Coordinates of C-alpha atoms in Angstrom, one line a residue:
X143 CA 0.0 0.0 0.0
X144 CA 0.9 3.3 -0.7
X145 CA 2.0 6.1 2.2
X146 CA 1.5 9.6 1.7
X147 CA 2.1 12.5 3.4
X148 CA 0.0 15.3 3.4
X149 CA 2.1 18.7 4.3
X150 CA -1.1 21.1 4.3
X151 CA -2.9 20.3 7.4
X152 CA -2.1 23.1 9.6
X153 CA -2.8 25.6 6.4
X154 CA -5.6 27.0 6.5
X155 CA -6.5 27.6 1.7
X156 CA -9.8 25.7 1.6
X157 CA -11.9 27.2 -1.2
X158 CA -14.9 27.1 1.4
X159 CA -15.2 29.7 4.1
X160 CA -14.2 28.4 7.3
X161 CA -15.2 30.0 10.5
X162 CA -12.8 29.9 13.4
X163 CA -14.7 31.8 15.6
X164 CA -15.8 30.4 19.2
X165 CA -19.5 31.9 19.8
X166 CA -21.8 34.2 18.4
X167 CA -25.4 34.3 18.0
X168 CA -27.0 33.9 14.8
X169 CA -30.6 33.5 15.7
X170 CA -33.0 35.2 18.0
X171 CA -34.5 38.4 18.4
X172 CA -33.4 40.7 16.0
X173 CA -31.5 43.4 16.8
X174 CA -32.0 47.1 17.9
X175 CA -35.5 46.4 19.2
X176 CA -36.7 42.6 17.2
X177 CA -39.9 42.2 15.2
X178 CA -43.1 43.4 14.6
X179 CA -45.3 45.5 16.7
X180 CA -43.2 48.4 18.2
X181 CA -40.4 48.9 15.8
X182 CA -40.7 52.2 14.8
X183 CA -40.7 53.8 18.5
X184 CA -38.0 51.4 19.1
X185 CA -35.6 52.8 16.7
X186 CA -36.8 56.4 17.0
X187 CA -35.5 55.7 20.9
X188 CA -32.2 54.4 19.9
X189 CA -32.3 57.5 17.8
X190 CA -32.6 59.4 20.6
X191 CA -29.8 57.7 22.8
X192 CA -27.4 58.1 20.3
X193 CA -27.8 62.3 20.0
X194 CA -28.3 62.6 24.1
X195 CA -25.8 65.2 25.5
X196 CA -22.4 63.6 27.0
X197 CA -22.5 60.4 25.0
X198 CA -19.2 61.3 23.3
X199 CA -20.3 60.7 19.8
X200 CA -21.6 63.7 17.9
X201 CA -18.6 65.3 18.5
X202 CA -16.3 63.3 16.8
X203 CA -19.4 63.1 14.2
X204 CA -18.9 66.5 13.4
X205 CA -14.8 66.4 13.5
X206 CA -15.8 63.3 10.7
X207 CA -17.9 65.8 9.1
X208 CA -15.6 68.4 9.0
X209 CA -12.1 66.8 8.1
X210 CA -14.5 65.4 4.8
X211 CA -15.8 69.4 3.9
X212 CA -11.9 70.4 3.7
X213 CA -10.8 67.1 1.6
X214 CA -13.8 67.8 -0.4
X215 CA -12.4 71.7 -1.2
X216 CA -9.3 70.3 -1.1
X217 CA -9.9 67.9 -4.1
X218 CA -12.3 70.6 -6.1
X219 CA -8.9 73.2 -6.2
X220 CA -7.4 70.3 -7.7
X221 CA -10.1 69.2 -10.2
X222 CA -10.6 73.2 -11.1
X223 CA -6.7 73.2 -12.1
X224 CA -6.7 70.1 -14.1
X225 CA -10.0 71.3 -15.5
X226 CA -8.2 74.6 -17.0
X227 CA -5.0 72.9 -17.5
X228 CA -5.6 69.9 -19.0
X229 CA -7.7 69.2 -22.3
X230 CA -10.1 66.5 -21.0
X231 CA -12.5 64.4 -22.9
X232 CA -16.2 65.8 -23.7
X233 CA -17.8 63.7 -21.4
X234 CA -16.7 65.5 -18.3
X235 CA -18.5 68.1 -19.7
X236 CA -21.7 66.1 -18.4
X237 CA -20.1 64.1 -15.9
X238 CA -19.2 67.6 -13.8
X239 CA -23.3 69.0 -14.3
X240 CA -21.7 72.0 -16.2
X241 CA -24.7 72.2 -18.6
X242 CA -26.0 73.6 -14.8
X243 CA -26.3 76.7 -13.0
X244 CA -23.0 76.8 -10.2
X245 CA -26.0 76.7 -7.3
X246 CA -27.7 74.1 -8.6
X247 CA -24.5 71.9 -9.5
X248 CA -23.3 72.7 -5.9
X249 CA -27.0 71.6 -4.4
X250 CA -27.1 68.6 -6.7
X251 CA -23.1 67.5 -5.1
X252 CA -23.8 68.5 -1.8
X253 CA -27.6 66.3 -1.5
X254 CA -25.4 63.5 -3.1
X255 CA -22.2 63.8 -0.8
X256 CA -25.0 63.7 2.6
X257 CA -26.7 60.6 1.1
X258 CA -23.8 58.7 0.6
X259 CA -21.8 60.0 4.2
X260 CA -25.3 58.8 5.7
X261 CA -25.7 55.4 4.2
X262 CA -21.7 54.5 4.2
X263 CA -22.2 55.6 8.2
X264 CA -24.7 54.2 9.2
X265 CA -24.2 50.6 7.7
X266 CA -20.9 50.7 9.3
X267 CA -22.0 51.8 12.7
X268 CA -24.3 49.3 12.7
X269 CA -22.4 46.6 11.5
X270 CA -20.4 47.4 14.5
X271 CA -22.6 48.0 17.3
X272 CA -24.6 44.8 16.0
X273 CA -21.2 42.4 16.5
X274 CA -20.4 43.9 19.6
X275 CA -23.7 43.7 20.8
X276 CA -23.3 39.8 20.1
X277 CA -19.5 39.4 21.2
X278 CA -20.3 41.1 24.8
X279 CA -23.9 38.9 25.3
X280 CA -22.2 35.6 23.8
X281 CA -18.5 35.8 24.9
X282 CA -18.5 38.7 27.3
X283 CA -16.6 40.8 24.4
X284 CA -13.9 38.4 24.1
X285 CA -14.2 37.6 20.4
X286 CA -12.0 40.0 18.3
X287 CA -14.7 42.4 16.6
X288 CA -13.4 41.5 12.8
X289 CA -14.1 37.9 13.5
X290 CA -17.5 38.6 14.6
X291 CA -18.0 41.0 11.4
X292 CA -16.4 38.2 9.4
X293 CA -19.0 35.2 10.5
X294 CA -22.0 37.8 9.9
X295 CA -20.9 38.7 6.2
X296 CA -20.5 34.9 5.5
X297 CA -22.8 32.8 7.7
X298 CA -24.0 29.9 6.1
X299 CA -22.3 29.6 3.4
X300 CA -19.7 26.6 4.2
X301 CA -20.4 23.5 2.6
X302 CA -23.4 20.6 3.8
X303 CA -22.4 17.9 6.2
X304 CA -24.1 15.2 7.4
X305 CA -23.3 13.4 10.3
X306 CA -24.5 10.1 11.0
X307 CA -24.2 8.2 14.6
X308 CA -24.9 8.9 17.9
X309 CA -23.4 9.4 21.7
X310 CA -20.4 11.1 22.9
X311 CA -18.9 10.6 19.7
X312 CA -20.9 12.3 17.4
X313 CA -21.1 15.2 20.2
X314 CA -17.5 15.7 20.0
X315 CA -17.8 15.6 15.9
X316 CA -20.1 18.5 15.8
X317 CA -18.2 20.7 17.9
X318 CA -15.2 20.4 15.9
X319 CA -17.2 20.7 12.6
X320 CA -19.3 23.7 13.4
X321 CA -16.2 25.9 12.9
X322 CA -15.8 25.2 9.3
X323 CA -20.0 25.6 8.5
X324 CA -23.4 26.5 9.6
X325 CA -24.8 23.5 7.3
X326 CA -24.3 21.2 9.8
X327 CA -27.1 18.5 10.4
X328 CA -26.6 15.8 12.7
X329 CA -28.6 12.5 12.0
X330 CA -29.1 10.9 15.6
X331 CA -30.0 7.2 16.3
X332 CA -33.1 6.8 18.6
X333 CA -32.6 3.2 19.8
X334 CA -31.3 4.4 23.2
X335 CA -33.2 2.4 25.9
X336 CA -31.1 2.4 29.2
X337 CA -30.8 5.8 31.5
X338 CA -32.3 8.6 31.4
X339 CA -33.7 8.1 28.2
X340 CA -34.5 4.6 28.5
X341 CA -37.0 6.0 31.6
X342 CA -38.2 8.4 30.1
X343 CA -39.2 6.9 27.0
X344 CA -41.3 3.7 28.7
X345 CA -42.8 6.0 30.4
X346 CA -44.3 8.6 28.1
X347 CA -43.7 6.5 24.7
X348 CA -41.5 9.1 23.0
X349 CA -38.1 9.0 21.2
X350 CA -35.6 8.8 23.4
X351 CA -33.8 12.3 24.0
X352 CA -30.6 11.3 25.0
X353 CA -28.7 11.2 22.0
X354 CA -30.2 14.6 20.7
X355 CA -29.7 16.4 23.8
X356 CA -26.3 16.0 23.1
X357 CA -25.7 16.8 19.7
X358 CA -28.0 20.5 20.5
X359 CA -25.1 21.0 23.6
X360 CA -22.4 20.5 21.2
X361 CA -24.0 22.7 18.3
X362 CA -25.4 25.7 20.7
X363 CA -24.5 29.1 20.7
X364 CA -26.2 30.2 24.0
X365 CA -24.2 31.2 27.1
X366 CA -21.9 28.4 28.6
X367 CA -23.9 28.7 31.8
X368 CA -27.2 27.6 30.1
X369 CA -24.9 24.7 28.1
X370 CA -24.1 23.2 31.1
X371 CA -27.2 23.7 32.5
X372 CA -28.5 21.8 29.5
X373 CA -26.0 18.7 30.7
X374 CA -26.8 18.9 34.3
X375 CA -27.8 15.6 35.7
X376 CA -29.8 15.5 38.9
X377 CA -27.2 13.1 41.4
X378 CA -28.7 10.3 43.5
X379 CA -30.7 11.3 46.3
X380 CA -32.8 13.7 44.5
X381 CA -35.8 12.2 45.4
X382 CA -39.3 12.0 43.4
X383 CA -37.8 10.5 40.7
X384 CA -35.9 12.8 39.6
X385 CA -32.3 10.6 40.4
X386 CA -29.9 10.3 36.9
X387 CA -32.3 12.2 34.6
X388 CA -30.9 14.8 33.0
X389 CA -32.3 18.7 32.7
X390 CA -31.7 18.4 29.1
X391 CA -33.8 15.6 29.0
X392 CA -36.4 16.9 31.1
X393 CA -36.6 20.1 29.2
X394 CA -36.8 18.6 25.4
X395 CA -40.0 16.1 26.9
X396 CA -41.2 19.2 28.2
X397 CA -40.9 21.2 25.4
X398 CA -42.6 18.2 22.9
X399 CA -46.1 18.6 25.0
X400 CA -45.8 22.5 25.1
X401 CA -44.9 22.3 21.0
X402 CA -46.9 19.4 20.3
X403 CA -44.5 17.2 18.9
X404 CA -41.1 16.2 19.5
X405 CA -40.1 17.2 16.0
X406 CA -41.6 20.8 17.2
X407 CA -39.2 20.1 20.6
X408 CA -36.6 19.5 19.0
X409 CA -36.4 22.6 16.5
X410 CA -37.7 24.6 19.5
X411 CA -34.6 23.8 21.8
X412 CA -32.5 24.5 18.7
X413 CA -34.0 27.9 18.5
X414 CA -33.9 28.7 22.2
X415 CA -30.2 27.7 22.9
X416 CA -29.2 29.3 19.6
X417 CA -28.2 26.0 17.7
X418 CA -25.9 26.2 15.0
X419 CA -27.1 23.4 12.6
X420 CA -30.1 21.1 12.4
X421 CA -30.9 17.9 14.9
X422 CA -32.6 15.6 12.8
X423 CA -33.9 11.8 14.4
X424 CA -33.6 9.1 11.7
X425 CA -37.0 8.3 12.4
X426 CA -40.1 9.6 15.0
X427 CA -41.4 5.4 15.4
X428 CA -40.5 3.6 18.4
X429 CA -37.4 1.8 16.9
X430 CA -35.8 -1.2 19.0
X431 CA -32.2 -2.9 18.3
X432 CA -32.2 -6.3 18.0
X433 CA -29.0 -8.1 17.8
X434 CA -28.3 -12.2 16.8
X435 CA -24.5 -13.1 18.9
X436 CA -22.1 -15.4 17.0
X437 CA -23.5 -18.3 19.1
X438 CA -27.4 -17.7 17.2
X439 CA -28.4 -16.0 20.7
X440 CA -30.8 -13.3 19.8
X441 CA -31.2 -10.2 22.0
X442 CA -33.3 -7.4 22.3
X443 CA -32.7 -3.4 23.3
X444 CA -29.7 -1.3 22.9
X445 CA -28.2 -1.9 26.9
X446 CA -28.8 -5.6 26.5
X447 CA -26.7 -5.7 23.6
X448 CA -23.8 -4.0 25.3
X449 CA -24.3 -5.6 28.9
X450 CA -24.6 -9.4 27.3
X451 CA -20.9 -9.0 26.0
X452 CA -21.4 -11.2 23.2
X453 CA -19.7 -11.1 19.2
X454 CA -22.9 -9.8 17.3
X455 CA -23.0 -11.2 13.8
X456 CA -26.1 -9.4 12.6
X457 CA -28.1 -6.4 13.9
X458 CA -31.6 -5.4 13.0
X459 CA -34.3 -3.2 13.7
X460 CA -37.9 -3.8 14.8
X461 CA -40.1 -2.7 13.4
X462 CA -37.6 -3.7 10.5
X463 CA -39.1 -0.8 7.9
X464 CA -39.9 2.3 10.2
X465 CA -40.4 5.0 8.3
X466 CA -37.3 7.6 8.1
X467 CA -37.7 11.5 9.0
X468 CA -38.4 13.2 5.9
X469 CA -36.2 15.9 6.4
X470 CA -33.0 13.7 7.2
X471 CA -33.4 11.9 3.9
X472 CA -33.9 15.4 2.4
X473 CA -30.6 16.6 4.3
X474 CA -28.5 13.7 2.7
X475 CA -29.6 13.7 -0.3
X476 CA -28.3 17.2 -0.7
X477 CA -24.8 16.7 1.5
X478 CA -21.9 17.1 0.0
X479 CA -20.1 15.5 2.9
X480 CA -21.7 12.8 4.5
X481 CA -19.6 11.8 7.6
X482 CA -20.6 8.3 9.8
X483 CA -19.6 8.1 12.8
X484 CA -17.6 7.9 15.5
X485 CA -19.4 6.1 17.6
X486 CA -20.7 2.5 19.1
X487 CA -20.2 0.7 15.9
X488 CA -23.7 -1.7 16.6
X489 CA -25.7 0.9 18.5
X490 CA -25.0 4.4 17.7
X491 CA -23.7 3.8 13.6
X492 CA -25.7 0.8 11.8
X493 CA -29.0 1.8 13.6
X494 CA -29.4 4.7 11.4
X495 CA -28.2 3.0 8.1
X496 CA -30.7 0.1 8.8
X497 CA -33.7 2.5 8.2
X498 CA -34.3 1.7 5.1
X499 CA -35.3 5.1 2.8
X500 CA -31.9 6.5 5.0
X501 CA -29.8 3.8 3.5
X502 CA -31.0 4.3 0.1
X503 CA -30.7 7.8 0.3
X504 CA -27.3 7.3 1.6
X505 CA -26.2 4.9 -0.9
X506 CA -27.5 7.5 -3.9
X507 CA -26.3 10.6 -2.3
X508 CA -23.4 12.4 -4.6
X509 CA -21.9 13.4 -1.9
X510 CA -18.6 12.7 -0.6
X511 CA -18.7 9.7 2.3
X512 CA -16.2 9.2 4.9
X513 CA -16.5 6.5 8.1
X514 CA -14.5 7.7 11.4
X515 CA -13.1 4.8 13.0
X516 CA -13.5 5.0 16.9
X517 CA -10.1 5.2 18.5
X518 CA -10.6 2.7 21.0
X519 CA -12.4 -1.1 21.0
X520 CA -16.3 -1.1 23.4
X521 CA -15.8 -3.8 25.3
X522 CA -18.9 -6.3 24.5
X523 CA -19.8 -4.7 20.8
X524 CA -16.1 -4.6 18.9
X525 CA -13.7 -6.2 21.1
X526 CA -10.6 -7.2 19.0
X527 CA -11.9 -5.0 16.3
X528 CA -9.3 -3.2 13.4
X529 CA -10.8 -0.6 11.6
X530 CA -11.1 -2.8 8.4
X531 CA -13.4 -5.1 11.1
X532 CA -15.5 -1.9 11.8
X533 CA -15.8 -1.1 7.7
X534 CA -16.5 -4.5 6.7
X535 CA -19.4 -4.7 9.3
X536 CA -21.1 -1.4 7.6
X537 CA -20.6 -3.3 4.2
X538 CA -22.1 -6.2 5.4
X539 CA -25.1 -4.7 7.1
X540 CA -25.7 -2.3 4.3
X541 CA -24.9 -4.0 1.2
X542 CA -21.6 -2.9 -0.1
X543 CA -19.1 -0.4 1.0
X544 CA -20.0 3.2 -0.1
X545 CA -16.8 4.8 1.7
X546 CA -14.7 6.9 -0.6
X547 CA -12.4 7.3 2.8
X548 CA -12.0 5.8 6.4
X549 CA -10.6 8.4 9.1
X550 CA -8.2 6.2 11.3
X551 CA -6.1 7.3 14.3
X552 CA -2.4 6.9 14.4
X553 CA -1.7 7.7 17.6
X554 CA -1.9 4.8 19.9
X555 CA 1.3 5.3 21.8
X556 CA 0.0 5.9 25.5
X557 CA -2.5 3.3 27.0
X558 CA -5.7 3.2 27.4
X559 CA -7.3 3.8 31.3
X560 CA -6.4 1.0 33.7
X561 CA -9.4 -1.4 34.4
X562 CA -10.6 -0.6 30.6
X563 CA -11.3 -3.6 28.3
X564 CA -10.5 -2.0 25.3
X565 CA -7.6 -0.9 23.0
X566 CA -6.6 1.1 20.5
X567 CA -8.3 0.2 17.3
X568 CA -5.5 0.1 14.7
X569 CA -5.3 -0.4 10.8
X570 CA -5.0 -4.1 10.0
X571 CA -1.7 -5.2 8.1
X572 CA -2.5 -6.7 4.3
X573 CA -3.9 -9.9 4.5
X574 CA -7.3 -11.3 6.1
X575 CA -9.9 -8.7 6.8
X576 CA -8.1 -6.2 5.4
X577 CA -8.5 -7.4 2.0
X578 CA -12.0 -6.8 2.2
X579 CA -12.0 -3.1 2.4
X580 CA -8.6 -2.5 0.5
X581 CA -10.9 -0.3 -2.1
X582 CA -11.1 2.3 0.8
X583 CA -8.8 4.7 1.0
X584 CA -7.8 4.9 4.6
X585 CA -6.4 8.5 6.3
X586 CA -4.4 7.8 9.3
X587 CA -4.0 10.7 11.8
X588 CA -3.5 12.3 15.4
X589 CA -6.8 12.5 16.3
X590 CA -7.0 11.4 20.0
X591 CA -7.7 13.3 23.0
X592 CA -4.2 13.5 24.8
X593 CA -6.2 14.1 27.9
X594 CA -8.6 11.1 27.5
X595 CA -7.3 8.3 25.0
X596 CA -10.7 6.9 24.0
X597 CA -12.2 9.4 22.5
X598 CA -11.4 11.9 19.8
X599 CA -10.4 15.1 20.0
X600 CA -12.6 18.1 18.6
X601 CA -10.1 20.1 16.7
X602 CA -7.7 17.1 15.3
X603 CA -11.0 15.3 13.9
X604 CA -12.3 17.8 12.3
X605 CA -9.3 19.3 10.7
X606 CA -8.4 15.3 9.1
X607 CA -12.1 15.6 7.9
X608 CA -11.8 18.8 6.0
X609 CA -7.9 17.8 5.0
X610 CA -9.8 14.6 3.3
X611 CA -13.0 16.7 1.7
X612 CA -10.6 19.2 0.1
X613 CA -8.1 17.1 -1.1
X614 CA -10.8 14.3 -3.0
X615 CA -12.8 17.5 -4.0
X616 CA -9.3 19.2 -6.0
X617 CA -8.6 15.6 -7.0
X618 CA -12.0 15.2 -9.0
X619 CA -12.3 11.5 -8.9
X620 CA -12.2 8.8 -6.5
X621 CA -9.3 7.1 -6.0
X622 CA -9.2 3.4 -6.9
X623 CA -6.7 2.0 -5.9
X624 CA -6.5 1.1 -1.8
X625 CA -3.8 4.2 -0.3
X626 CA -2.7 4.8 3.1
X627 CA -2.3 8.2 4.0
X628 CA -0.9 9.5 7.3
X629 CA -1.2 12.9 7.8
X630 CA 1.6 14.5 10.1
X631 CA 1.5 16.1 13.5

């Protein structure tokens, strides 16, 4: 296999905007005073602020004002000696108003001059006051004011990812890819039946909120205080009920009976804690994993799969057809980076590429398709696993392997956590298993968390991902022949 070595990763040339900015809100009220009824006195009172006495504005206003009158006479003593000077083309003739009288040419200049001093002005101003408005309620006027001008101008116009999966991993996905786009949509598995989740959905019969809490944490905007108000989880001893739930939790089921749906719950979250990017279920039916072991043992529910600790040779869904969430197939159909996992392999990853209309749309979608291996085996789903075992699953399950790239980490020098049954998942030598997916073009990286060495880290993943997108984009075709590429610290 081939080894290449990619020089470009800490450059910064992508031909899409990328947004390196921490916070900022893009939603919510609009600005100097919000919608509808009210406007007008709103403005005519911000108006008002701005010309009150001892503000320390129209002062240097009128200096503005002033220094622009003398460069204007300045520039007219200039254009009057050209003018007698220098024989000039006929058209200035017009282009100067001298088929005027002087009072009206001078009337006609001045109006002009005011307009255009008052429009340049006051798009400027507020263009200003509007980012720091943002920077000092988001990021208590940390955020350099020309990055805050900069997301503004372009907002929304990186490219359209899709990510696919579902617990911490995807979490830690989005809030590395949310810096390159706002046309982020995260596509979240709703098998979840243990915890918080689990409870809540026997209980009131709705999708479990889990997963989705997470992804809106990762993708909001709001204030860190409400983010982690989002993530709190009430401790043991809480009493009525309340022990291991999670606000989050909580507050989405909430929401879904004050919105009327959960679809409506979950866009209204989005809205309230600014959310950069869509949270889209992969379906809205009451979905459960069901998993036949390598010994023909068939179990049922996502924690009985992980508890029984058993090889799983085939996973399915039951109902085995729900019906997928219209605007997730929508949102991969029109991707142009379609990114699956990380994640638990067997109950985060396959569960949404087993609904069917998600699979086909997955399968047809033009876009580009990478698979992020997990960096470390889950004891009971993928012990033993390489991340040609991970691939070949997908294939298996699916039909096929649709990856155009596999996201691997390289770094597996320090161990994993003591009393951990995993390992570092690693790229399997030629031969066996890795035959089988030697059509994928596998990207090896640093993209573990120094800090905690089974799971990814935000910044490294997403910079291998958009490494990989721009590089098969300039190349224009798919590459067919199996590479390894390791892409250097």
């Amino acid at each position: 296999m081939q080894r290449l070595r990619y020089r470009f990763l800490g450059q910064r040339h992508y031909s899409d905007v990328m947004f390196r900015l921490r916070r900022g809100n893009r939603s919510g009220p609009a600005r100097f005073g919000g919608q509808g009824a009210g406007n007008g006195a709103r403005t005519e009172w911000h108006l008002r602020k701005w010309l009150a006495p001892g503000i320390g504005i129209k002062r240097w206003f009128v200096l503005l004002l002033f220094g622009m009158a003398v460069l204007g006479l300045g520039v007219s003593f200039l254009a009057r000696e050209l003018y007698l000077t220098v024989t000039l083309p006929g058209a200035f003739y017009y282009i100067t108003l001298q088929f005027l009288p002087y009072a009206v040419r001078g009337a006609v200049l001045i109006g002009l001059a005011i307009l255009c001093v008052g429009i340049g002005i006051g798009k400027f101003t507020s263009g200003l006051v509007v980012a720091a408005r943002s920077s000092d309620s988001r990021t208590g006027g940390e955020e350099p004011l020309v990055e805050l001008l900069h997301r503004q101008r372009f907002a929304g116009r990186g490219i359209r990812i899709v990510c696919m999966g579902g617990g911490t991993g995807l979490s830690v996905l989005l809030r590395g890819l949310k810096v390159y786009t706002d046309n982020l949509a995260a596509v979240v598995s709703v098998g979840d039946d243990g915890g918080s989740s689990g409870r809540l959905r026997r209980d009131l019969g709705i999708i479990p909120p889990g997963d989705l809490r997470n992804c809106i944490a990762a993708l909001a905007d709001a204030e860190p205080l409400m983010t982690r108000l989002f993530q709190y989880r009430f401790p043991e001893g809480s009493g009525n009920g309340l022990e291991g739930h999670s606000f989050g939790n909580l507050f989405i089921v909430a929401m879904s009976d004050v919105a009327g749906s959960m679809e409506e719950a979950i866009h209204e979250t989005g809205r309230v804690l600014a959310v950069q990017g869509k949270i889209l279920p992969s379906t809205l039916e009451n979905i459960r994993l069901a998993a036949t072991t390598a010994e023909g043992e068939r179990i049922r529910g996502e924690s009985s799969i992980t508890e029984a600790g058993q090889r799983i040779a085939q996973l399915n869904l039951e109902p085995q057809h729900p019906a997928a969430y219209p605007e997730t197939v929508n949102s991969i159909r029109n991707a142009d980076l379609i990114v699956v996992g990380p994640g638990s392999l067997f109950t985060s990853v396959l569960p949404n590429l087993l609904v069917p209309d998600l699979r086909i749309a997955f399968q047809e979608s033009a876009a580009m398709k990478l698979y992020v291996s997990n960096v470390a085996t889950q004891h009971g789903e993928t012990d033993n696993f390489s991340v040609q075992d991970h691939v070949r699953v997908i294939g298996e399950h699916i039909g096929g392997l649709p990856f155009d790239a596999v996201v691997a980490n390289n770094n597996s020098k320090a161990k994993l956590p003591r009393g951990w049954k995993s390992e570092p998942v690693r790229v399997a030598e030629s031969g066996g298993d890795a035959d089988l997916t030697d059509s994928v073009r596998i990207i090896e990286a640093d993209i573990v968390d120094t800090g905690n060495r089974y799971r990814h880290d935000s910044a490294k993943l997403a910079d291998a991902i958009m490494t990989a997108y721009h590089e098969g984009r300039e190349a224009g075709v798919r590459p067919r022949r199996p590479q390894r590429v390791t892409i250097p610290e």
